Amino acid sequence: MLQFERKAFLRDVLLLGAALSVLIVSALLAGLGGSSRMEAAVDVAFSGIVLLNVAILAYVFTAVRRRLPLLLFQATFNLLLLGRVYVTWLQHYDRRLELLEAASCRSLYLSFQILAISLLTVYLSYRAAGSLFRRKEVSLAREGARSILDNPTVPIIRQLSKWVMYVSSLASFFSLANTILFVLRNGYLTSFTETAGVPSIISRLSLLFAPSFAVFLATMPSAKQLRLPMCVYGVYMLASLFTGRRNIIVCEIFMLALYFVLRDNLLPKGKRVLTGRLVALVCVLGVGGVYLLQMVAYLRSGLQNTSSSLLGTLVSFVDSQGASFRVVVKTVDYLDHFDPSSSWRFLLFPLELFFNNNIITRTLFNTTPIEIVQTAEFAQNTNNYAHVLTYLVNSSKYLRGEGFGTSYVGEAYVAFGIAGVIAISILIGVAFRFFATLLARPWPVAALGLLAVKSFVYIPRSYALGWVTDVFNITYLCYILGLYLAAQLLLFVGTHLRRAAPPQAEVKA
């Protein structure tokens, strides 16, 4: 049930009501038909999205520390799905159909309405989910991370996960270096049409790197204990930029930002580390980071002599990141090319990929591994929506290694229409409300939650159900179970040895 605070009720009614009214007006204009009315409907729908974002921000900033998960989703949603729209509206309004690659004003309007419905559903479900997590939120405010720290096995698990992280980092860095060399030799786009081979044992060992770090964070280490693991992980994040893929470091930063804000919230207000001054400094550094990220994009595309100003580079970053809007508008344009009786399979592709490629299921069911490469044969026989849509729209670009990518909005809409978009958006809203209570959970749940954060903040440009296999895969679950059993064994042995130790002789005076 939605919870409305009395102080904020008027704000909610005015801002959210205004956004909904504008969106309804746009729907009425579109329903009347006519080219001029449809153009007006597009403009009004865009205004409705802007007002909806203002309403959500007003809600978030009344308690930004507690509502940071929703802010993170709103940021990635607007950047990845609407960034190009904002840049086009401000700089090239007269070329909006061309630059946004929409076939008509109607398809552009429908795309805006689908995105507005999705964002509104996430917001409402986030608020409605408060009743599900109210008890955990209250216990977190009163008791902090006691459910994690009171567990006697936590110090053991912290040490085990740290050393596994160090060992697996060697394999992870080897795999990363192999990919970097492949990209430097063959080019960024070639890495999508060909794969760089890595020995199987190294590839499997590197899979433990990310969950080990997540488990380590979930055990709530002290600032001193965090130093070396954070340095190792920081090197990994920076090295990932040399592969040309920027999403790795951005998703990791978002996950770490959420984690450290949640940790800081456990401290009394007078002792919190994340003060307004520090946050302002981080924002300034963030602007510099965005500039460097866009320079990476220039380098990988061969535009090394670009002379853009700082502002121009930042605008270019927003425009390039917002390219995922193409997935939505092309889904609307090409919806008739998909068979409704089988398009639901696009949603399940991550599960299909995991089932076919995991060594256990592959052995039990004799499945054929799926190797994702950009070839015509793969595009014509796959349920990977990113490949199917790009090949359908422009096969020549697809075969050169270019692509639209995918989005939960596009996959859900092509699978089940607007009902699918609403269903996935509800799931996202509940998930982000859950993330706010991670540190009130046992360490296995907190660790899996931190891994899930990285998938969910990228979901506007990723598979709708990719988080399922990113988090609940056999490797991660077996690893966490193995850590638990090893910690229990070490705790039992240590307790037994202490009990068996002979008492010291009493010295008499």
Coordinates of C-alpha atoms in Angstrom, one line a residue:
M1 CA 0.0 0.0 0.0
L2 CA 1.3 3.5 -0.9
Q3 CA 2.5 5.5 2.1
F4 CA 2.1 9.3 1.8
E5 CA 3.6 11.5 4.4
R6 CA 1.4 14.4 5.5
K7 CA 4.1 17.0 5.0
A8 CA 4.7 15.8 1.5
F9 CA 1.2 15.1 0.4
L10 CA 0.6 18.4 -1.2
R11 CA 3.9 18.1 -3.1
D12 CA 3.0 14.7 -4.3
V13 CA -0.4 15.8 -5.5
L14 CA 0.8 18.9 -7.2
L15 CA 3.9 17.6 -9.0
L16 CA 2.8 14.0 -9.7
G17 CA -0.7 15.2 -10.6
A18 CA 0.7 17.8 -13.0
A19 CA 2.9 15.1 -14.7
L20 CA 0.0 12.7 -15.1
S21 CA -2.3 15.4 -16.4
V22 CA 0.3 16.4 -19.1
L23 CA 0.7 12.8 -20.1
I24 CA -3.1 12.4 -20.4
V25 CA -3.3 15.5 -22.5
S26 CA -0.7 14.1 -24.8
A27 CA -2.7 10.9 -25.2
L28 CA -5.8 12.9 -26.0
L29 CA -4.0 14.9 -28.7
A30 CA -2.6 11.7 -30.2
G31 CA -6.1 10.1 -30.2
L32 CA -7.5 13.0 -32.2
G33 CA -5.2 12.3 -35.1
G34 CA -3.7 14.6 -37.6
S35 CA 0.0 15.5 -38.2
S36 CA -0.1 18.8 -36.3
R37 CA -1.8 17.2 -33.3
M38 CA 0.6 14.3 -33.3
E39 CA 3.6 16.7 -33.3
A40 CA 2.0 18.5 -30.4
A41 CA 1.4 15.1 -28.6
V42 CA 5.1 14.4 -28.9
D43 CA 6.1 17.7 -27.3
V44 CA 3.5 17.4 -24.6
A45 CA 4.6 13.8 -23.8
F46 CA 8.2 14.9 -23.6
S47 CA 7.1 17.7 -21.1
G48 CA 5.2 15.0 -19.1
I49 CA 8.4 12.9 -18.8
V50 CA 10.3 16.0 -17.6
L51 CA 7.6 16.8 -15.0
L52 CA 7.5 13.2 -13.9
N53 CA 11.3 13.3 -13.2
V54 CA 10.8 16.5 -11.2
A55 CA 8.2 14.8 -9.1
I56 CA 10.4 11.9 -8.4
L57 CA 13.4 14.1 -7.6
A58 CA 11.3 16.1 -5.1
Y59 CA 10.4 12.8 -3.4
V60 CA 14.0 11.5 -3.4
F61 CA 15.6 14.7 -2.1
T62 CA 13.5 14.9 1.0
A63 CA 15.4 11.8 2.3
V64 CA 18.2 11.3 -0.3
R65 CA 20.3 9.0 1.9
R66 CA 17.5 6.5 2.4
R67 CA 16.1 6.8 -1.2
L68 CA 19.5 6.7 -3.0
P69 CA 18.6 3.4 -4.7
L70 CA 15.7 5.1 -6.5
L71 CA 17.9 8.0 -7.4
L72 CA 20.5 5.7 -9.0
F73 CA 17.8 4.0 -11.1
Q74 CA 16.4 7.4 -12.2
A75 CA 19.9 8.5 -13.1
T76 CA 20.6 5.5 -15.3
F77 CA 17.1 5.5 -16.8
N78 CA 17.4 9.1 -17.9
L79 CA 21.0 8.8 -19.1
L80 CA 20.7 5.5 -21.0
L81 CA 17.2 5.8 -22.4
L82 CA 16.6 9.5 -22.6
G83 CA 20.0 11.1 -22.8
R84 CA 19.9 11.5 -26.5
V85 CA 16.4 12.8 -26.4
Y86 CA 17.4 15.6 -24.1
V87 CA 20.4 16.6 -26.2
T88 CA 18.3 16.5 -29.4
W89 CA 15.5 18.6 -27.9
L90 CA 17.9 21.2 -26.7
Q91 CA 20.3 21.4 -29.7
H92 CA 18.6 19.9 -32.8
Y93 CA 14.8 20.1 -32.2
D94 CA 14.0 20.5 -35.9
R95 CA 15.9 17.2 -36.7
R96 CA 14.4 15.1 -33.8
L97 CA 12.9 12.4 -36.0
E98 CA 16.1 12.0 -37.9
L99 CA 18.5 12.0 -34.9
L100 CA 16.2 9.8 -32.7
E101 CA 15.8 7.5 -35.7
A102 CA 12.0 7.4 -35.4
A103 CA 9.9 6.5 -38.5
S104 CA 7.2 9.0 -37.6
C105 CA 5.9 11.3 -34.9
R106 CA 3.5 8.6 -33.9
S107 CA 6.3 6.1 -33.2
L108 CA 8.2 8.8 -31.3
Y109 CA 5.1 9.6 -29.2
L110 CA 4.5 5.9 -28.4
S111 CA 8.1 5.5 -27.4
F112 CA 7.7 8.4 -25.0
Q113 CA 4.5 7.1 -23.5
I114 CA 6.0 3.6 -23.0
L115 CA 9.0 5.1 -21.2
A116 CA 6.8 7.4 -19.1
I117 CA 4.6 4.4 -18.0
S118 CA 7.7 2.4 -17.1
L119 CA 9.3 5.2 -15.0
L120 CA 6.0 6.0 -13.3
T121 CA 5.5 2.3 -12.5
V122 CA 8.9 1.9 -11.0
Y123 CA 8.3 5.0 -8.8
L124 CA 4.9 3.8 -7.6
S125 CA 6.0 0.3 -7.0
Y126 CA 9.1 1.5 -5.1
R127 CA 6.8 3.5 -2.8
A128 CA 4.3 0.7 -2.5
A129 CA 7.0 -1.8 -1.6
G130 CA 7.6 0.2 1.6
S131 CA 5.1 -2.0 3.4
L132 CA 7.1 -5.1 2.5
F133 CA 10.4 -3.8 3.9
R134 CA 9.2 -1.5 6.6
R135 CA 10.3 -3.8 9.4
K136 CA 13.8 -4.2 8.0
E137 CA 14.1 -0.4 7.5
V138 CA 13.1 0.2 11.1
S139 CA 15.6 -2.4 12.4
L140 CA 18.3 -1.0 10.2
A141 CA 17.7 2.5 11.7
R142 CA 17.7 1.2 15.3
E143 CA 20.2 -1.7 15.3
G144 CA 22.4 -1.0 12.3
A145 CA 24.2 -4.1 10.7
R146 CA 23.9 -6.2 13.8
S147 CA 22.5 -9.2 11.9
I148 CA 25.8 -9.4 10.0
L149 CA 28.2 -8.4 12.8
D150 CA 26.7 -10.6 15.5
N151 CA 27.4 -13.8 13.4
P152 CA 30.5 -15.5 14.9
T153 CA 31.5 -16.9 11.5
V154 CA 31.7 -13.4 9.8
P155 CA 35.3 -12.7 10.7
I156 CA 36.3 -16.1 9.3
I157 CA 34.3 -15.5 6.1
R158 CA 35.8 -12.0 5.8
Q159 CA 39.3 -13.5 5.8
L160 CA 38.4 -16.4 3.5
S161 CA 36.7 -14.2 0.9
K162 CA 39.6 -11.7 1.0
W163 CA 42.2 -14.4 0.2
V164 CA 40.1 -16.0 -2.5
M165 CA 39.7 -12.5 -4.0
Y166 CA 43.5 -12.1 -4.1
V167 CA 44.0 -15.4 -5.8
S168 CA 41.2 -15.1 -8.3
S169 CA 42.3 -11.5 -9.1
L170 CA 45.4 -13.0 -10.8
A171 CA 43.1 -15.0 -13.1
S172 CA 40.8 -12.0 -13.6
F173 CA 43.7 -9.7 -14.5
F174 CA 45.0 -12.3 -16.9
S175 CA 41.6 -12.5 -18.7
L176 CA 41.3 -8.7 -18.7
A177 CA 44.8 -8.3 -20.2
N178 CA 44.0 -10.9 -22.8
T179 CA 40.9 -8.9 -23.8
I180 CA 42.8 -5.6 -23.8
L181 CA 45.5 -7.0 -26.1
F182 CA 42.9 -8.4 -28.4
V183 CA 41.1 -5.0 -28.6
L184 CA 44.4 -3.1 -29.2
R185 CA 45.4 -5.5 -32.0
N186 CA 42.1 -6.0 -33.8
G187 CA 40.0 -3.0 -32.8
Y188 CA 37.0 -2.4 -30.5
L189 CA 34.3 -3.5 -32.9
T190 CA 36.1 -6.7 -33.8
S191 CA 35.8 -7.8 -30.2
F192 CA 32.0 -8.2 -30.9
T193 CA 32.4 -10.3 -34.0
E194 CA 35.3 -12.4 -32.7
T195 CA 36.3 -13.7 -29.2
A196 CA 39.7 -13.7 -27.4
G197 CA 40.4 -17.2 -26.1
V198 CA 41.2 -17.7 -22.4
P199 CA 42.2 -21.1 -20.9
S200 CA 39.1 -22.7 -19.2
I201 CA 40.6 -23.0 -15.7
I202 CA 41.7 -19.4 -15.7
S203 CA 38.2 -18.3 -16.9
R204 CA 36.5 -20.3 -14.2
L205 CA 38.8 -19.0 -11.5
S206 CA 38.3 -15.4 -12.5
L207 CA 34.5 -15.9 -11.9
L208 CA 35.2 -15.9 -8.2
F209 CA 36.7 -12.4 -8.2
A210 CA 33.5 -10.3 -8.2
P211 CA 31.6 -12.5 -5.6
S212 CA 34.6 -12.6 -3.3
F213 CA 34.7 -8.8 -3.2
A214 CA 30.9 -8.6 -2.7
V215 CA 31.1 -11.1 0.2
F216 CA 34.0 -9.2 1.7
L217 CA 32.0 -6.0 1.6
A218 CA 29.0 -7.7 3.1
T219 CA 30.9 -8.7 6.2
M220 CA 31.3 -5.0 7.0
P221 CA 35.1 -4.8 7.3
S222 CA 36.7 -1.8 9.0
A223 CA 38.2 1.1 7.1
K224 CA 41.7 -0.4 7.7
Q225 CA 40.6 -3.8 6.4
L226 CA 39.1 -2.2 3.3
R227 CA 42.3 -0.6 2.1
L228 CA 44.1 -3.3 0.1
P229 CA 41.0 -5.0 -1.3
M230 CA 39.7 -1.7 -2.5
C231 CA 43.1 -0.9 -4.1
V232 CA 43.0 -4.3 -6.0
Y233 CA 39.4 -3.8 -7.1
G234 CA 40.1 -0.2 -8.1
V235 CA 43.0 -1.4 -10.4
Y236 CA 40.6 -3.9 -11.9
M237 CA 38.0 -1.2 -12.5
L238 CA 40.5 1.2 -14.2
A239 CA 42.0 -1.6 -16.3
S240 CA 38.6 -2.5 -17.6
L241 CA 38.5 0.9 -19.5
F242 CA 41.3 -0.4 -21.8
T243 CA 38.8 -2.9 -23.2
G244 CA 36.8 0.0 -24.5
R245 CA 33.8 -1.0 -22.4
R246 CA 32.8 1.8 -20.1
N247 CA 29.8 0.1 -18.4
I248 CA 32.0 -2.0 -16.1
I249 CA 33.5 0.8 -14.2
V250 CA 30.3 2.8 -14.1
C251 CA 28.2 0.0 -12.6
E252 CA 30.9 -0.8 -10.1
I253 CA 31.0 2.8 -9.0
F254 CA 27.3 2.9 -8.6
M255 CA 27.4 -0.3 -6.5
L256 CA 30.2 1.1 -4.3
A257 CA 28.4 4.4 -3.9
L258 CA 25.3 2.7 -2.6
Y259 CA 27.3 0.5 -0.3
F260 CA 29.2 3.3 1.3
V261 CA 26.2 5.5 1.7
L262 CA 24.3 2.7 3.4
R263 CA 27.3 2.1 5.7
D264 CA 27.6 5.8 6.5
N265 CA 23.9 5.9 7.4
L266 CA 24.6 3.5 10.3
L267 CA 26.8 6.1 12.0
P268 CA 25.3 8.9 14.2
K269 CA 24.7 12.1 12.3
G270 CA 27.6 13.9 13.9
K271 CA 30.1 11.1 13.0
R272 CA 29.2 10.5 9.4
V273 CA 32.0 10.7 6.8
L274 CA 29.9 11.6 3.8
T275 CA 29.3 15.3 4.5
G276 CA 28.0 17.8 2.1
R277 CA 31.4 19.1 1.3
L278 CA 32.7 15.6 0.5
V279 CA 29.7 14.9 -1.7
A280 CA 30.3 18.1 -3.6
L281 CA 34.0 17.2 -4.1
V282 CA 32.9 13.8 -5.4
C283 CA 30.5 15.4 -7.9
V284 CA 33.3 17.6 -9.2
L285 CA 35.5 14.6 -9.6
G286 CA 32.6 12.8 -11.3
V287 CA 32.5 15.5 -14.0
G288 CA 36.1 14.9 -14.6
G289 CA 35.5 11.1 -14.7
V290 CA 32.7 11.6 -17.3
Y291 CA 35.1 13.6 -19.4
L292 CA 37.6 10.8 -19.3
L293 CA 35.0 8.2 -20.1
Q294 CA 34.0 10.1 -23.2
M295 CA 37.7 10.4 -24.3
V296 CA 37.8 6.6 -24.1
A297 CA 34.9 6.5 -26.5
Y298 CA 36.7 8.9 -28.8
L299 CA 39.9 6.8 -28.7
R300 CA 38.1 3.5 -29.5
S301 CA 36.3 5.1 -32.4
G302 CA 39.5 6.6 -33.8
L303 CA 38.6 10.3 -33.1
Q304 CA 41.9 11.1 -31.3
N305 CA 42.2 14.7 -32.6
T306 CA 38.8 15.9 -31.3
S307 CA 38.9 19.5 -30.1
S308 CA 35.6 19.5 -28.2
S309 CA 35.4 21.7 -25.1
L310 CA 34.6 20.3 -21.6
L311 CA 31.0 21.1 -22.0
G312 CA 30.9 19.7 -25.5
T313 CA 32.5 16.5 -24.4
L314 CA 30.0 16.2 -21.5
V315 CA 27.1 16.7 -23.9
S316 CA 28.6 14.2 -26.3
F317 CA 28.8 11.7 -23.4
V318 CA 25.1 12.1 -22.6
D319 CA 24.1 11.8 -26.3
S320 CA 26.2 8.7 -26.8
Q321 CA 24.9 7.0 -23.6
G322 CA 21.3 7.8 -24.5
A323 CA 21.6 5.7 -27.7
S324 CA 19.5 3.0 -26.0
F325 CA 16.5 5.0 -26.9
R326 CA 16.9 3.5 -30.4
V327 CA 15.9 0.1 -28.9
V328 CA 12.6 1.4 -27.8
V329 CA 11.8 3.4 -30.9
K330 CA 12.9 0.6 -33.3
T331 CA 10.8 -1.8 -31.3
V332 CA 7.8 0.3 -31.9
D333 CA 8.7 0.8 -35.6
Y334 CA 9.3 -2.9 -36.3
L335 CA 6.8 -4.5 -33.9
D336 CA 4.9 -6.0 -36.8
H337 CA 7.9 -8.0 -37.9
F338 CA 7.8 -10.1 -34.7
D339 CA 5.6 -13.1 -34.2
P340 CA 3.6 -12.6 -30.9
S341 CA 3.4 -16.3 -30.3
S342 CA 7.2 -16.6 -30.0
S343 CA 8.5 -13.1 -29.1
W344 CA 8.2 -14.0 -25.4
R345 CA 11.4 -16.0 -25.8
F346 CA 13.4 -12.8 -26.0
L347 CA 12.8 -12.3 -22.3
L348 CA 14.2 -15.7 -21.5
F349 CA 17.4 -15.5 -23.5
P350 CA 19.6 -15.0 -20.4
L351 CA 18.2 -18.2 -18.9
E352 CA 18.7 -20.0 -22.2
L353 CA 22.3 -18.8 -22.4
F354 CA 23.0 -19.9 -18.8
F355 CA 21.3 -23.3 -19.3
N356 CA 23.3 -24.0 -22.5
N357 CA 26.7 -22.7 -21.3
N358 CA 26.9 -23.8 -17.7
I359 CA 29.1 -26.8 -17.4
I360 CA 26.7 -28.7 -15.0
T361 CA 23.5 -28.3 -17.1
R362 CA 25.6 -28.8 -20.2
T363 CA 26.8 -32.1 -18.9
L364 CA 23.4 -33.3 -17.6
F365 CA 21.4 -32.3 -20.6
N366 CA 24.1 -32.4 -23.4
T367 CA 23.3 -28.9 -24.5
T368 CA 25.2 -27.0 -27.2
P369 CA 27.1 -23.9 -25.9
I370 CA 25.9 -20.6 -27.3
E371 CA 28.8 -18.5 -28.5
I372 CA 27.6 -14.9 -29.0
V373 CA 29.2 -13.4 -32.2
Q374 CA 27.8 -10.9 -34.7
T375 CA 27.2 -13.1 -37.7
A376 CA 24.2 -13.4 -40.0
E377 CA 23.7 -17.0 -39.0
F378 CA 23.7 -16.2 -35.3
A379 CA 21.2 -13.3 -35.7
Q380 CA 18.8 -15.4 -37.7
N381 CA 18.7 -18.2 -35.2
T382 CA 19.0 -16.6 -31.8
N383 CA 16.6 -15.3 -29.1
N384 CA 19.0 -12.5 -28.2
Y385 CA 16.9 -9.4 -28.8
A386 CA 19.9 -7.1 -29.2
H387 CA 21.2 -9.1 -32.1
V388 CA 17.8 -9.8 -33.7
L389 CA 16.7 -6.1 -33.7
T390 CA 20.0 -4.7 -34.9
Y391 CA 20.2 -7.2 -37.8
L392 CA 16.6 -6.6 -38.7
V393 CA 17.1 -2.8 -38.9
N394 CA 20.5 -2.7 -40.5
S395 CA 22.2 -5.9 -41.3
S396 CA 25.4 -4.3 -42.8
K397 CA 26.1 -2.3 -39.6
Y398 CA 25.5 -5.4 -37.5
L399 CA 28.0 -7.4 -39.5
R400 CA 30.6 -4.7 -39.0
G401 CA 30.3 -5.1 -35.2
E402 CA 27.9 -2.2 -34.5
G403 CA 24.7 -2.7 -32.6
F404 CA 21.8 -1.2 -30.7
G405 CA 22.1 -3.3 -27.6
T406 CA 19.0 -4.2 -25.8
S407 CA 16.8 -2.8 -23.0
Y408 CA 14.3 -4.2 -20.5
V409 CA 11.7 -1.8 -22.0
G410 CA 12.2 -3.1 -25.6
E411 CA 12.2 -6.8 -24.5
A412 CA 9.2 -6.5 -22.3
Y413 CA 7.2 -4.5 -24.9
V414 CA 7.9 -6.9 -27.8
A415 CA 7.1 -9.9 -25.6
F416 CA 3.9 -8.9 -23.9
G417 CA 3.1 -5.3 -24.9
I418 CA 2.6 -2.6 -22.3
A419 CA 1.5 -5.2 -19.7
G420 CA 5.0 -6.7 -20.0
V421 CA 6.6 -3.3 -19.4
I422 CA 4.5 -2.7 -16.3
A423 CA 5.3 -6.1 -14.9
I424 CA 9.0 -5.8 -15.3
S425 CA 8.9 -2.2 -14.0
I426 CA 7.1 -3.3 -10.8
L427 CA 9.8 -5.9 -10.3
I428 CA 12.5 -3.2 -10.7
G429 CA 10.8 -0.9 -8.2
V430 CA 10.5 -3.6 -5.6
A431 CA 14.2 -4.6 -6.2
F432 CA 15.5 -1.0 -5.6
R433 CA 13.4 -0.7 -2.4
F434 CA 15.0 -4.0 -1.3
F435 CA 18.5 -2.6 -2.0
A436 CA 17.9 0.1 0.7
T437 CA 17.8 -2.6 3.3
L438 CA 20.9 -4.7 2.3
L439 CA 22.9 -4.0 5.4
A440 CA 20.0 -5.3 7.6
R441 CA 20.3 -8.7 5.9
P442 CA 22.6 -11.7 6.6
W443 CA 25.9 -11.6 4.7
P444 CA 24.9 -14.0 1.9
V445 CA 21.9 -12.0 1.1
A446 CA 23.8 -8.7 1.3
A447 CA 26.6 -10.1 -1.0
L448 CA 24.1 -11.3 -3.6
G449 CA 22.3 -8.0 -3.3
L450 CA 25.5 -6.0 -4.1
L451 CA 26.0 -8.2 -7.2
A452 CA 22.4 -7.5 -8.2
V453 CA 22.8 -3.7 -7.9
K454 CA 25.3 -3.8 -10.7
S455 CA 22.8 -5.6 -13.0
F456 CA 19.8 -3.4 -12.1
V457 CA 21.5 0.0 -12.5
Y458 CA 22.4 -1.2 -16.1
I459 CA 19.0 -2.7 -16.8
P460 CA 17.9 0.2 -19.1
R461 CA 20.6 -1.1 -21.5
S462 CA 20.6 -4.7 -20.6
Y463 CA 18.4 -7.9 -20.6
A464 CA 15.2 -7.6 -18.6
L465 CA 16.0 -10.9 -16.8
G466 CA 19.8 -10.8 -17.0
W467 CA 20.1 -10.1 -13.3
V468 CA 18.7 -13.6 -12.6
T469 CA 21.8 -15.4 -14.0
D470 CA 24.2 -12.6 -13.1
V471 CA 23.3 -13.2 -9.4
F472 CA 21.7 -16.6 -8.9
N473 CA 24.1 -18.7 -11.0
I474 CA 25.4 -22.0 -9.8
T475 CA 29.0 -20.8 -9.5
Y476 CA 28.1 -17.9 -7.1
L477 CA 25.7 -20.0 -5.0
C478 CA 28.1 -22.9 -4.6
Y479 CA 30.9 -20.5 -3.7
I480 CA 28.8 -18.8 -1.0
L481 CA 27.8 -22.2 0.3
G482 CA 31.4 -23.4 0.3
L483 CA 32.5 -20.3 2.3
Y484 CA 29.7 -20.9 4.8
L485 CA 30.7 -24.6 5.3
A486 CA 34.4 -23.7 5.5
A487 CA 33.7 -21.0 8.1
Q488 CA 31.5 -23.4 10.2
L489 CA 34.2 -26.1 10.1
L490 CA 37.0 -23.6 11.1
L491 CA 34.8 -22.2 13.9
F492 CA 34.0 -25.8 15.2
V493 CA 37.7 -26.8 15.1
G494 CA 38.8 -23.6 16.8
T495 CA 36.1 -24.0 19.5
H496 CA 37.0 -27.7 20.0
L497 CA 40.8 -26.9 20.3
R498 CA 40.1 -24.2 22.9
R499 CA 38.0 -26.5 24.9
A500 CA 40.6 -29.3 24.7
A501 CA 43.4 -27.0 25.8
P502 CA 44.7 -28.1 29.3
P503 CA 44.1 -25.5 32.1
Q504 CA 47.1 -23.5 33.2
A505 CA 48.7 -24.5 36.5
E506 CA 47.7 -22.3 39.3
V507 CA 50.8 -20.6 40.8
K508 CA 50.6 -20.2 44.6
A509 CA 52.4 -17.4 46.4

